[in-house]
Coordinates of C-alpha atoms in Angstrom, one line a residue:
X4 CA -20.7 0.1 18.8
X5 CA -21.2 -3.3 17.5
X6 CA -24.3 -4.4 16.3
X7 CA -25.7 -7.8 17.1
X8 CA -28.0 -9.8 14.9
X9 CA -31.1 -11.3 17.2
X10 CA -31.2 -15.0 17.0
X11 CA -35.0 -15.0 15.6
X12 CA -34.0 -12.5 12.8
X13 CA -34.2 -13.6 9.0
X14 CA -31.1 -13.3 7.5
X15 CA -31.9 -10.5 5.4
X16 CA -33.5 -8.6 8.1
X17 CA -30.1 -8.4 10.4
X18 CA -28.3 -7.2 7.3
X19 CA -30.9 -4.7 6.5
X20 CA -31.1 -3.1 9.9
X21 CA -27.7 -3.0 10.0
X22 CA -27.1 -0.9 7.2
X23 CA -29.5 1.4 8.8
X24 CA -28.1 1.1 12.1
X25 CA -25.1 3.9 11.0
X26 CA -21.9 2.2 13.1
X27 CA -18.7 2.0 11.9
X28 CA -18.1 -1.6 11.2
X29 CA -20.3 -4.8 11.9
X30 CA -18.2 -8.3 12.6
X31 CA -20.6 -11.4 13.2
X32 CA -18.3 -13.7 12.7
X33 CA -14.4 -14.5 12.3
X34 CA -13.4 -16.7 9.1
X35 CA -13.2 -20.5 10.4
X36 CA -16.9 -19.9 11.9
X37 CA -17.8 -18.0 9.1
X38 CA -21.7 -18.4 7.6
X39 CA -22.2 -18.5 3.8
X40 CA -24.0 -15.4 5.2
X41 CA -20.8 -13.7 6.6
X42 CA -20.5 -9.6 5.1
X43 CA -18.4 -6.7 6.4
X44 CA -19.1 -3.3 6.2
X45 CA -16.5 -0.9 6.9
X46 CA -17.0 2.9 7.0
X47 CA -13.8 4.9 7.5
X48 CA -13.7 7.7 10.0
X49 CA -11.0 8.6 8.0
X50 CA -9.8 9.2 4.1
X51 CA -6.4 7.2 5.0
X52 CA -7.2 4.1 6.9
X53 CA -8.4 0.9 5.1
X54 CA -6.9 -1.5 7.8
X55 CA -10.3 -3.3 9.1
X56 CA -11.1 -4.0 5.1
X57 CA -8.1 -5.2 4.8
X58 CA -7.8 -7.0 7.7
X59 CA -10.9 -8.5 7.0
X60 CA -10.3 -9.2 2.7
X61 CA -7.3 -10.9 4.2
X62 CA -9.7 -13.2 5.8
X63 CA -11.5 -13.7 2.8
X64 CA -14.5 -12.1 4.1
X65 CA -16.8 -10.0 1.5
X66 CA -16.5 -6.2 2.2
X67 CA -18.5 -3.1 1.5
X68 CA -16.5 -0.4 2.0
X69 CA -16.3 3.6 2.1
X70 CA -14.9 5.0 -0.9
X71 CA -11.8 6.4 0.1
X72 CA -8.5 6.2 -1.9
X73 CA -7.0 3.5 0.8
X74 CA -10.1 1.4 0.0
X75 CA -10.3 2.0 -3.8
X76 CA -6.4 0.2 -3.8
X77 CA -7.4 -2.7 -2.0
X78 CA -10.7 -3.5 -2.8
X79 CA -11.1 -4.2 -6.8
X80 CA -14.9 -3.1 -7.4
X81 CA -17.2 -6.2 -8.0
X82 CA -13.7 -8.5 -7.6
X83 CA -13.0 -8.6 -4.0
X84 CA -15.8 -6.4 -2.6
X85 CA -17.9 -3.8 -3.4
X86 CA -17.0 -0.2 -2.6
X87 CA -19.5 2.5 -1.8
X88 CA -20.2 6.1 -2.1
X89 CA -23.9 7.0 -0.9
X90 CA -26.4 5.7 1.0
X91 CA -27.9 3.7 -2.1
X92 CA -24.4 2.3 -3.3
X93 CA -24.5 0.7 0.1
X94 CA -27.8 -0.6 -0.1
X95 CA -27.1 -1.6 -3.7
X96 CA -24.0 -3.5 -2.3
X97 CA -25.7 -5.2 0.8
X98 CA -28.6 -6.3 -1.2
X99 CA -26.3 -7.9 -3.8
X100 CA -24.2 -9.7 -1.3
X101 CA -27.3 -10.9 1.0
X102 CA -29.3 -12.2 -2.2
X103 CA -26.5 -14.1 -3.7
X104 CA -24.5 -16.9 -1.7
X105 CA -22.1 -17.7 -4.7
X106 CA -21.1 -14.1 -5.1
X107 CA -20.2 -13.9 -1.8
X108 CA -17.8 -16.8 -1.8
X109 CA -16.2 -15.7 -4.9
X110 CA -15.7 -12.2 -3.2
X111 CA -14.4 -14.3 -0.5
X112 CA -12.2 -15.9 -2.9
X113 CA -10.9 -13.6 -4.9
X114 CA -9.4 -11.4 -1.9
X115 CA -8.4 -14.1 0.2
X116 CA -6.3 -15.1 -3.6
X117 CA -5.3 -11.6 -4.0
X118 CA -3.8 -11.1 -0.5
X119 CA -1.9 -14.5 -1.0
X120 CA -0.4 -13.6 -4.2
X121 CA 0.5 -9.9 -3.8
X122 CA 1.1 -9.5 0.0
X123 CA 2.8 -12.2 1.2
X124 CA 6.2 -11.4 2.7
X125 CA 8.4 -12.8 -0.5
X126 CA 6.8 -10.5 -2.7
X127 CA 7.1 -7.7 -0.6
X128 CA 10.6 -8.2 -0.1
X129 CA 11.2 -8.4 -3.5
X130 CA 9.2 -5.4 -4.2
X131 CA 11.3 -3.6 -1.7
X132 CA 14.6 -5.1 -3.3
X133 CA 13.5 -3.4 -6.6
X134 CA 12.8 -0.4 -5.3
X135 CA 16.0 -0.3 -3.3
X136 CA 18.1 -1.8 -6.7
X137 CA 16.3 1.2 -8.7
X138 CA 17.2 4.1 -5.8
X139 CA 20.8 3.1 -6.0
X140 CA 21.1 2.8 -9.3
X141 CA 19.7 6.6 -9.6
X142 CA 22.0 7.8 -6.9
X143 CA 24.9 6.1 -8.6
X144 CA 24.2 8.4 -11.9
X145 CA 24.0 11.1 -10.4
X146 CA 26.2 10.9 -8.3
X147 CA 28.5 9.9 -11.4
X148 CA 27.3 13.2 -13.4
X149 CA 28.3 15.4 -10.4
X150 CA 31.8 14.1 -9.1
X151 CA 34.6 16.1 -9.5
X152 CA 38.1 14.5 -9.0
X153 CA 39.7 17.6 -7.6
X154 CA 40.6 16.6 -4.0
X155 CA 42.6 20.3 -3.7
X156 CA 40.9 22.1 -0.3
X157 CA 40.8 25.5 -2.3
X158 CA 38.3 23.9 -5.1
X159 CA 34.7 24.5 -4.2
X160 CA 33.3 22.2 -7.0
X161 CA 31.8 18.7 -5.3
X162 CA 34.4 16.1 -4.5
X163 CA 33.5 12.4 -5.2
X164 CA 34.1 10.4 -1.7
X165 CA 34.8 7.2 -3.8
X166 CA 37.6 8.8 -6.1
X167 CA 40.6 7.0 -4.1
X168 CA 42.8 8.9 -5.8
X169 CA 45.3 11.3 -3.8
X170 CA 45.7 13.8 -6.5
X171 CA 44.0 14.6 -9.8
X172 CA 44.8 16.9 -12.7
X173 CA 42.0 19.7 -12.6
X174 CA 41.4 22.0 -15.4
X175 CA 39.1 24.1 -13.9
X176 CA 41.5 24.1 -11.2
X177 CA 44.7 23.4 -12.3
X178 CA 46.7 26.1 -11.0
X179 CA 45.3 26.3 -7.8
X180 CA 46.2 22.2 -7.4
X181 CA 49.5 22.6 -8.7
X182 CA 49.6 25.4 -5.4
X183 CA 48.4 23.0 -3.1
X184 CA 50.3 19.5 -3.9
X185 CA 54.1 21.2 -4.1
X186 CA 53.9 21.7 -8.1
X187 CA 53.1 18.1 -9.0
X188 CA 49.9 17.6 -10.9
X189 CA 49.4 14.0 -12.0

């Protein structure tokens, strides 16, 4: 259910009754035909999805959202939007935003900025790079810390897949290799 303001409304009207009219989230316009008057309000049917505030942040549209945990690391509190817990934080929120046209463009601003800078694709991928650098770089330790250069098919101890080597001196093992490779033990 979408509401839809009347044409005769006042301003602050529409935005009041919809705050009382308990939908989900209200859209009047799209960014390029955006009003100085523009405000989304997104209530969460669930605790994990934040996508229509951050659709719309990404639009640079001022958002009142549910206070979820997928909300509360998008939307920076007073910065990019307002985030709300009870029917008064709401109304607290709406009335902010509908009273003052500057703080709705700097919302505006401010998440339109902060979708530029830290979700772009060149960050991301080099986000993802790190991560992927830093996984590897564990996996190389510990893979290091638990390699054993016994390659002898009677030694139960973990063999190291990269070791090239044909065949290792073992102390743990060294009998048992000397068995298996004819009497020679490197």
């Amino acid at each position: 259910m979408r509401y839809r303001p009347s044409a005769c409304a006042h301003p602050h009207q529409r935005y009041r009754a919809a705050a009382g009219a308990g939908v989900g989230c209200w859209a009047w316009t799209l960014r390029g035909m955006a009003s100085s008057r523009t405000i989304i309000c997104c209530a969460s049917k669930t605790a994990s999805n934040a996508g229509r505030a951050f659709v719309f942040m990404q639009l640079g549209i001022p958002v009142v959202a549910d206070m979820t945990p997928e909300c509360c690391q998008i939307v920076q509190q007073g910065r990019t939007g307002f985030v709300a817990q009870s029917a008064a934080g709401w109304h607290d929120a709406l009335e902010r935003l509908i009273v003052s046209a500057t703080l709705r463009q700097h919302l505006a601003e401010n998440a339109a900025d902060l979708f530029a800078t830290l979700y772009n694709r060149q960050a991301y991928v080099a986000q993802l790079l790190a991560g992927m650098t830093d996984l590897l770089a564990a996996s190389a330790a510990a893979h290091s810390s638990t390699c054993h250069p016994c390659r002898a098919p009677c030694c139960r101890r973990p063999i190291c897949p990269a070791d090239t080597r044909q065949r290792n001196g073992c102390t743990a093992c060294s009998r048992r290799l000397a068995v298996w490779c004819g009497g020679y033990v490197a």
